[in-house]
mmCIF file of C-alpha atoms in Angstrom:
data_model
loop_
_atom_site.group_PDB
_atom_site.id
_atom_site.type_symbol
_atom_site.label_atom_id
_atom_site.label_comp_id
_atom_site.label_asym_id
_atom_site.label_seq_id
_atom_site.Cartn_x
_atom_site.Cartn_y
_atom_site.Cartn_z
ATOM 1 C CA MET A 217 170.193 155.661 90.512
ATOM 2 C CA ARG A 218 169.328 152.593 88.479
ATOM 3 C CA PRO A 219 169.878 152.692 84.726
ATOM 4 C CA ALA A 220 166.930 152.263 82.408
ATOM 5 C CA VAL A 221 168.656 149.499 80.385
ATOM 6 C CA SER A 222 171.317 146.936 81.266
ATOM 7 C CA VAL A 223 173.298 145.778 78.219
ATOM 8 C CA ILE A 224 174.719 142.124 78.499
ATOM 9 C CA ILE A 225 177.704 141.368 76.409
ATOM 10 C CA PRO A 226 179.261 137.980 76.776
ATOM 11 C CA THR A 227 182.861 137.657 75.561
ATOM 12 C CA TYR A 228 185.639 135.293 75.460
ATOM 13 C CA ASN A 229 189.131 136.294 74.020
ATOM 14 C CA ARG A 230 187.789 138.617 71.204
ATOM 15 C CA ASP A 231 188.998 141.953 72.102
ATOM 16 C CA GLU A 232 189.120 143.530 68.682
ATOM 17 C CA LEU A 233 185.485 142.610 68.066
ATOM 18 C CA LEU A 234 184.462 143.261 71.626
ATOM 19 C CA ARG A 235 185.750 146.851 71.352
ATOM 20 C CA ARG A 236 183.613 147.362 68.211
ATOM 21 C CA ALA A 237 180.547 146.055 70.190
ATOM 22 C CA ILE A 238 181.033 148.099 73.184
ATOM 23 C CA GLU A 239 181.555 151.235 70.954
ATOM 24 C CA SER A 240 178.298 150.554 69.214
ATOM 25 C CA VAL A 241 176.552 150.767 72.501
ATOM 26 C CA LEU A 242 178.386 153.936 73.760
ATOM 27 C CA ASN A 243 177.298 155.685 70.454
ATOM 28 C CA GLN A 244 173.719 155.147 71.167
ATOM 29 C CA SER A 245 171.423 158.026 70.870
ATOM 30 C CA PHE A 246 169.686 156.806 74.083
ATOM 31 C CA ASP A 247 172.363 156.936 76.884
ATOM 32 C CA ASP A 248 170.671 155.788 80.111
ATOM 33 C CA PHE A 249 172.223 152.377 80.305
ATOM 34 C CA GLU A 250 174.883 150.237 81.915
ATOM 35 C CA VAL A 251 177.151 147.653 80.064
ATOM 36 C CA LEU A 252 177.919 144.435 81.735
ATOM 37 C CA VAL A 253 180.827 142.614 79.919
ATOM 38 C CA VAL A 254 180.887 139.017 81.127
ATOM 39 C CA ASP A 255 184.341 137.620 80.343
ATOM 40 C CA GLY A 256 184.368 133.787 80.122
ATOM 41 C CA ALA A 257 188.253 133.948 79.647
ATOM 42 C CA ARG A 258 188.853 136.213 82.785
ATOM 43 C CA SER A 259 191.399 137.857 80.490
ATOM 44 C CA GLU A 260 193.642 140.794 81.770
ATOM 45 C CA SER A 261 193.697 142.121 78.226
ATOM 46 C CA THR A 262 189.847 142.463 78.409
ATOM 47 C CA ARG A 263 189.905 144.128 81.770
ATOM 48 C CA GLU A 264 192.492 146.533 80.334
ATOM 49 C CA LEU A 265 190.083 147.222 77.266
ATOM 50 C CA ILE A 266 187.199 148.170 79.400
ATOM 51 C CA ARG A 267 189.500 150.322 81.625
ATOM 52 C CA SER A 268 190.586 152.224 78.404
ATOM 53 C CA PHE A 269 187.034 153.373 77.709
ATOM 54 C CA GLY A 270 187.058 155.561 80.948
ATOM 55 C CA ASP A 271 183.378 155.077 81.287
ATOM 56 C CA GLY A 272 181.728 154.253 84.543
ATOM 57 C CA ARG A 273 178.660 152.816 82.788
ATOM 58 C CA ILE A 274 180.810 149.662 81.851
ATOM 59 C CA ARG A 275 181.027 146.923 84.389
ATOM 60 C CA TYR A 276 183.404 143.910 84.217
ATOM 61 C CA VAL A 277 182.007 140.591 85.272
ATOM 62 C CA PRO A 278 184.447 137.663 85.434
ATOM 63 C CA GLN A 279 183.128 134.309 84.573
ATOM 64 C CA ARG A 280 184.622 130.890 84.800
ATOM 65 C CA GLY A 281 184.187 129.808 81.046
ATOM 66 C CA LYS A 282 180.947 128.011 81.594
ATOM 67 C CA GLY A 283 179.321 129.099 78.197
ATOM 68 C CA ILE A 284 177.275 131.688 76.707
ATOM 69 C CA ALA A 285 173.937 130.732 78.416
ATOM 70 C CA ASN A 286 175.671 130.861 81.825
ATOM 71 C CA ALA A 287 177.196 134.219 80.882
ATOM 72 C CA ARG A 288 173.902 135.754 79.887
ATOM 73 C CA ASN A 289 172.285 134.359 83.008
ATOM 74 C CA LEU A 290 175.173 135.920 85.247
ATOM 75 C CA GLY A 291 174.454 139.232 83.443
ATOM 76 C CA VAL A 292 170.689 139.120 84.092
ATOM 77 C CA LEU A 293 171.196 138.255 87.810
ATOM 78 C CA LYS A 294 173.661 141.248 88.145
ATOM 79 C CA ALA A 295 171.657 143.567 85.892
ATOM 80 C CA ARG A 296 170.175 146.728 87.731
ATOM 81 C CA GLY A 297 168.247 148.147 84.751
ATOM 82 C CA LYS A 298 164.442 147.734 84.441
ATOM 83 C CA PHE A 299 165.039 146.567 80.796
ATOM 84 C CA ILE A 300 167.700 144.010 79.688
ATOM 85 C CA ALA A 301 169.297 143.990 76.278
ATOM 86 C CA PHE A 302 171.722 141.583 74.850
ATOM 87 C CA LEU A 303 174.672 141.860 72.440
ATOM 88 C CA ASP A 304 177.077 139.350 71.218
ATOM 89 C CA ASP A 305 180.601 140.472 71.236
ATOM 90 C CA ASP A 306 180.909 139.953 67.565
ATOM 91 C CA ASP A 307 177.803 142.036 66.672
ATOM 92 C CA ARG A 308 177.090 145.744 66.710
ATOM 93 C CA TRP A 309 174.075 148.044 67.081
ATOM 94 C CA ARG A 310 172.935 150.803 64.780
ATOM 95 C CA ARG A 311 173.086 154.193 66.484
ATOM 96 C CA ASP A 312 169.360 154.526 67.360
ATOM 97 C CA LYS A 313 168.520 150.920 68.443
ATOM 98 C CA LEU A 314 167.670 151.436 72.070
ATOM 99 C CA GLU A 315 165.982 154.862 71.336
ATOM 100 C CA LEU A 316 163.545 153.274 68.999
ATOM 101 C CA GLN A 317 162.979 150.273 71.262
ATOM 102 C CA MET A 318 162.255 152.428 74.278
ATOM 103 C CA GLU A 319 159.905 154.477 72.216
ATOM 104 C CA ALA A 320 158.143 151.365 71.173
ATOM 105 C CA PHE A 321 157.708 150.251 74.876
ATOM 106 C CA ARG A 322 156.194 153.549 75.729
ATOM 107 C CA GLU A 323 153.608 153.231 72.927
ATOM 108 C CA LEU A 324 152.855 149.550 73.441
ATOM 109 C CA PRO A 325 150.487 148.034 76.004
ATOM 110 C CA ARG A 326 152.080 146.716 79.198
ATOM 111 C CA ASP A 327 151.597 143.236 78.284
ATOM 112 C CA TYR A 328 154.433 143.560 75.661
ATOM 113 C CA GLY A 329 157.534 142.458 77.500
ATOM 114 C CA LEU A 330 159.993 142.038 74.597
ATOM 115 C CA ILE A 331 160.853 143.977 71.521
ATOM 116 C CA TYR A 332 162.990 142.660 68.781
ATOM 117 C CA THR A 333 164.110 144.105 65.334
ATOM 118 C CA ALA A 334 165.348 143.269 61.797
ATOM 119 C CA PHE A 335 168.983 142.709 61.447
ATOM 120 C CA THR A 336 171.600 142.258 58.740
ATOM 121 C CA TYR A 337 173.859 139.251 58.198
ATOM 122 C CA TYR A 338 177.224 141.167 57.880
ATOM 123 C CA TYR A 339 179.912 138.970 56.398
ATOM 124 C CA LEU A 340 182.844 140.306 58.598
ATOM 125 C CA GLU A 341 185.877 139.132 56.465
ATOM 126 C CA ARG A 342 184.574 140.868 53.460
ATOM 127 C CA GLY A 343 182.676 143.690 55.034
ATOM 128 C CA ARG A 344 179.526 143.129 53.165
ATOM 129 C CA ILE A 345 175.929 142.604 53.996
ATOM 130 C CA LEU A 346 174.456 138.954 52.890
ATOM 131 C CA GLY A 347 170.826 139.896 53.425
ATOM 132 C CA ILE A 348 168.435 141.207 55.819
ATOM 133 C CA LYS A 349 166.273 139.182 58.431
ATOM 134 C CA HIS A 350 162.755 140.652 58.812
ATOM 135 C CA PRO A 351 160.319 140.231 61.725
ATOM 136 C CA ARG A 352 157.901 137.807 60.758
ATOM 137 C CA ALA A 353 155.277 138.356 63.560
ATOM 138 C CA SER A 354 154.337 140.517 66.547
ATOM 139 C CA GLY A 355 151.903 140.299 69.470
ATOM 140 C CA ASP A 356 151.288 136.615 70.375
ATOM 141 C CA VAL A 357 154.132 134.802 68.503
ATOM 142 C CA TYR A 358 154.052 131.562 70.365
ATOM 143 C CA ARG A 359 152.874 129.513 67.448
ATOM 144 C CA HIS A 360 155.627 130.978 65.274
ATOM 145 C CA MET A 361 158.446 130.536 67.765
ATOM 146 C CA LEU A 362 157.378 126.790 67.907
ATOM 147 C CA ARG A 363 158.442 126.341 64.322
ATOM 148 C CA ASP A 364 161.360 128.883 63.888
ATOM 149 C CA ASN A 365 163.473 131.192 65.996
ATOM 150 C CA ILE A 366 162.068 134.355 64.352
ATOM 151 C CA THR A 367 164.173 136.628 66.594
ATOM 152 C CA GLY A 368 167.782 137.576 66.950
ATOM 153 C CA THR A 369 169.227 137.734 70.407
ATOM 154 C CA SER A 370 171.487 140.794 69.781
ATOM 155 C CA THR A 371 168.186 142.594 68.764
ATOM 156 C CA ILE A 372 166.284 141.873 71.690
ATOM 157 C CA ILE A 373 165.423 144.182 74.613
ATOM 158 C CA VAL A 374 162.997 142.643 77.397
ATOM 159 C CA ARG A 375 161.437 143.772 80.581
ATOM 160 C CA ARG A 376 163.471 142.464 83.505
ATOM 161 C CA GLU A 377 160.579 141.007 85.324
ATOM 162 C CA CYS A 378 159.751 138.616 82.439
ATOM 163 C CA PHE A 379 162.664 136.437 83.586
ATOM 164 C CA LYS A 380 161.033 136.056 86.912
ATOM 165 C CA LYS A 381 158.072 134.412 85.176
ATOM 166 C CA ALA A 382 159.855 132.617 82.226
ATOM 167 C CA GLY A 383 163.203 131.648 84.056
ATOM 168 C CA LEU A 384 166.688 131.938 82.949
ATOM 169 C CA PHE A 385 168.374 130.491 79.932
ATOM 170 C CA ARG A 386 169.031 126.851 80.297
ATOM 171 C CA GLU A 387 172.580 125.990 80.473
ATOM 172 C CA SER A 388 172.236 122.365 79.421
ATOM 173 C CA PHE A 389 171.422 123.369 75.791
ATOM 174 C CA PRO A 390 174.279 122.639 73.418
ATOM 175 C CA THR A 391 172.972 125.396 71.234
ATOM 176 C CA CYS A 392 169.641 126.937 70.457
ATOM 177 C CA GLU A 393 169.436 128.032 74.166
ATOM 178 C CA ASP A 394 168.316 131.518 72.908
ATOM 179 C CA TRP A 395 165.438 129.999 70.893
ATOM 180 C CA ASP A 396 164.414 127.972 73.973
ATOM 181 C CA MET A 397 164.584 131.020 76.087
ATOM 182 C CA TRP A 398 162.428 133.260 73.636
ATOM 183 C CA LEU A 399 159.902 130.432 73.124
ATOM 184 C CA ARG A 400 159.388 130.267 76.881
ATOM 185 C CA MET A 401 159.118 134.044 76.965
ATOM 186 C CA SER A 402 156.574 134.039 74.240
ATOM 187 C CA LYS A 403 154.361 132.084 76.540
ATOM 188 C CA ILE A 404 154.233 134.898 79.248
ATOM 189 C CA CYS A 405 154.383 138.104 77.251
ATOM 190 C CA ARG A 406 153.602 139.599 73.752
ATOM 191 C CA PHE A 407 156.391 140.470 71.362
ATOM 192 C CA GLY A 408 156.888 143.882 69.609
ATOM 193 C CA ALA A 409 158.663 144.167 66.355
ATOM 194 C CA ILE A 410 160.550 146.880 64.581
ATOM 195 C CA ASP A 411 160.925 146.215 60.838
ATOM 196 C CA GLU A 412 164.240 148.196 60.574
ATOM 197 C CA PRO A 413 167.680 146.480 60.534
ATOM 198 C CA LEU A 414 169.294 147.976 63.707
ATOM 199 C CA VAL A 415 171.814 145.279 64.500
ATOM 200 C CA ASP A 416 174.650 143.827 62.236
ATOM 201 C CA TYR A 417 174.817 140.193 62.984
ATOM 202 C CA SER A 418 178.390 139.015 62.127
ATOM 203 C CA ILE A 419 179.083 135.870 60.048
ATOM 204 C CA HIS A 420 182.780 134.807 60.421
ATOM 205 C CA SER A 421 184.894 131.684 59.962
ATOM 206 C CA GLY A 422 185.247 129.338 63.022
ATOM 207 C CA GLN A 423 181.762 130.568 64.158
ATOM 208 C CA PHE A 424 179.438 127.716 63.359
ATOM 209 C CA SER A 425 179.357 123.984 64.456
ATOM 210 C CA PHE A 426 176.804 121.943 62.456
ATOM 211 C CA ALA A 427 176.951 119.146 64.809
ATOM 212 C CA LYS A 428 176.130 121.475 68.005
ATOM 213 C CA TYR A 429 173.435 123.155 66.037
ATOM 214 C CA LEU A 430 171.804 119.753 65.244
ATOM 215 C CA ALA A 431 172.119 118.835 68.838
ATOM 216 C CA GLY A 432 170.320 122.074 69.799
ATOM 217 C CA ARG A 433 167.477 121.332 67.433
ATOM 218 C CA TYR A 434 166.978 117.968 68.696
ATOM 219 C CA ARG A 435 166.991 119.117 72.221
ATOM 220 C CA MET A 436 164.350 121.763 71.319
ATOM 221 C CA ILE A 437 162.074 118.850 70.068
ATOM 222 C CA GLU A 438 162.868 116.791 73.313
ATOM 223 C CA GLU A 439 162.137 119.690 75.645
ATOM 224 C CA HIS A 440 158.935 121.146 74.039
ATOM 225 C CA GLY A 441 155.863 118.976 74.134
ATOM 226 C CA ASP A 442 153.986 121.422 71.799
ATOM 227 C CA ILE A 443 156.592 120.716 69.100
ATOM 228 C CA ARG A 444 157.078 116.834 69.922
ATOM 229 C CA HIS A 445 153.358 115.850 70.257
ATOM 230 C CA ASP A 446 152.017 118.036 67.307
ATOM 231 C CA PRO A 447 152.488 116.002 63.970
ATOM 232 C CA ARG A 448 152.597 119.028 61.884
ATOM 233 C CA VAL A 449 154.976 121.055 63.992
ATOM 234 C CA LEU A 450 157.255 118.006 64.504
ATOM 235 C CA SER A 451 157.089 117.311 60.785
ATOM 236 C CA TYR A 452 158.231 120.879 59.996
ATOM 237 C CA HIS A 453 161.167 120.378 62.195
ATOM 238 C CA LEU A 454 162.307 117.036 60.740
ATOM 239 C CA LEU A 455 161.961 118.294 57.262
ATOM 240 C CA GLN A 456 164.190 121.311 58.089
ATOM 241 C CA ILE A 457 166.734 119.191 59.782
ATOM 242 C CA GLY A 458 166.839 116.575 57.106
ATOM 243 C CA ILE A 459 167.253 119.158 54.198
ATOM 244 C CA LEU A 460 169.999 120.832 56.122
ATOM 245 C CA LYS A 461 171.720 117.520 56.857
ATOM 246 C CA LEU A 462 171.510 116.589 53.083
ATOM 247 C CA PHE A 463 173.103 120.156 52.125
ATOM 248 C CA GLY A 464 175.822 119.384 54.689
ATOM 249 C CA GLY A 465 176.463 116.061 52.992
ATOM 250 C CA ASP A 466 175.053 113.698 55.528
ATOM 251 C CA ARG A 467 172.609 111.159 53.643
ATOM 252 C CA SER A 468 171.035 110.180 57.047
ATOM 253 C CA GLY A 469 168.953 113.344 56.459
ATOM 254 C CA ALA A 470 166.793 111.401 54.168
ATOM 255 C CA ARG A 471 165.373 109.601 57.208
ATOM 256 C CA GLU A 472 164.094 112.817 58.709
ATOM 257 C CA VAL A 473 162.571 113.855 55.549
ATOM 258 C CA LEU A 474 160.810 110.582 55.250
ATOM 259 C CA THR A 475 159.660 110.678 58.701
ATOM 260 C CA ALA A 476 158.336 114.156 58.231
ATOM 261 C CA PHE A 477 156.209 113.129 55.337
ATOM 262 C CA ARG A 478 154.892 109.888 57.288
ATOM 263 C CA LEU A 479 153.794 112.456 60.128
ATOM 264 C CA ASN A 480 152.213 114.777 57.591
ATOM 265 C CA PRO A 481 151.870 113.228 54.182
ATOM 266 C CA THR A 482 150.272 116.207 52.389
ATOM 267 C CA MET A 483 152.550 118.715 54.121
ATOM 268 C CA ARG A 484 149.274 120.429 55.136
ATOM 269 C CA GLY A 485 150.134 123.785 57.065
ATOM 270 C CA ASN A 486 153.813 123.207 56.428
ATOM 271 C CA LEU A 487 154.599 123.541 52.654
ATOM 272 C CA SER A 488 154.467 127.224 52.508
ATOM 273 C CA ASP A 489 156.287 127.700 55.696
ATOM 274 C CA VAL A 490 159.002 125.271 54.583
ATOM 275 C CA ILE A 491 159.383 126.986 51.186
ATOM 276 C CA ARG A 492 159.599 130.305 53.019
ATOM 277 C CA SER A 493 162.014 128.936 55.373
ATOM 278 C CA LEU A 494 164.461 127.577 52.577
ATOM 279 C CA LEU A 495 164.327 130.931 50.790
ATOM 280 C CA ASP A 496 164.992 132.709 53.950
ATOM 281 C CA VAL A 497 168.303 134.563 54.240
ATOM 282 C CA ARG A 498 169.156 132.541 57.534
ATOM 283 C CA THR A 499 168.837 129.427 55.889
ATOM 284 C CA LYS A 500 170.943 130.689 52.908
ATOM 285 C CA VAL A 501 173.734 131.470 55.402
ATOM 286 C CA TYR A 502 173.413 128.157 57.104
ATOM 287 C CA ILE A 503 173.722 126.314 53.866
ATOM 288 C CA LEU A 504 176.647 128.496 52.652
ATOM 289 C CA LYS A 505 178.383 127.718 56.022
ATOM 290 C CA PHE A 506 177.614 123.923 55.622
ATOM 291 C CA LEU A 507 179.237 124.026 52.148
ATOM 292 C CA GLY A 508 182.340 125.969 53.269
ATOM 293 C CA ARG A 509 181.528 129.115 51.318
ATOM 294 C CA LEU A 510 181.673 131.403 54.342
#
């Protein structure tokens, strides 16, 4: 019998964190699921960890270290559930996460294909919460997704059929492959949102590469014409990139800021969004990362 939900967990030599992630799934109040652990390291210790749970709902999927987008795609292709949820190996779910999302799907119209939730930024080394990221929009979220990734991948559950229309994660993206995926998904279905933090998104050392993140942001601009050809939206992206560069000590960020103002001299339609973005907990975390405070 097919499970209702397939939970995809990519991992790579992080058994201690992986154990915590898997336990957060097995402790769910909703239990009609399978767990696909996609192991990029093909590690015997990870295989042994999965065997130690003694739970037939957990499936081990070896992967040849081709990155997180490939791991998620492999999981989607092997999933048997009608719904697909994602959990990074260093994150964890609250106990009623799946239950609340499945209830929401039953209540929402059929054109809602994806549900995401609020989440906490959890500072792993110190065991404390840095802040909460709340959903900014629901329904038709495409215009919001053009400007910011308003979701968190470990919060998301999506109808499996939506991948047939939107495609899979693009493995050529250096980062932001999740943002690209959910932006494309927002073209073909509506998003539901639960304004309750049901996921702890872990922040820890060695996690973040500023250069790779910027490469992903530039790739988003290149790949999406609705960003590239809309002066206001492009200005918003360049202003964000420029400010983050300057915070990171890269003076070339001034060029992006100047270009942003040339594209939209009055910052019409952007100023309030940029201010909100700079005050957002996600930007705070990025800046602390760039400054070496996390």
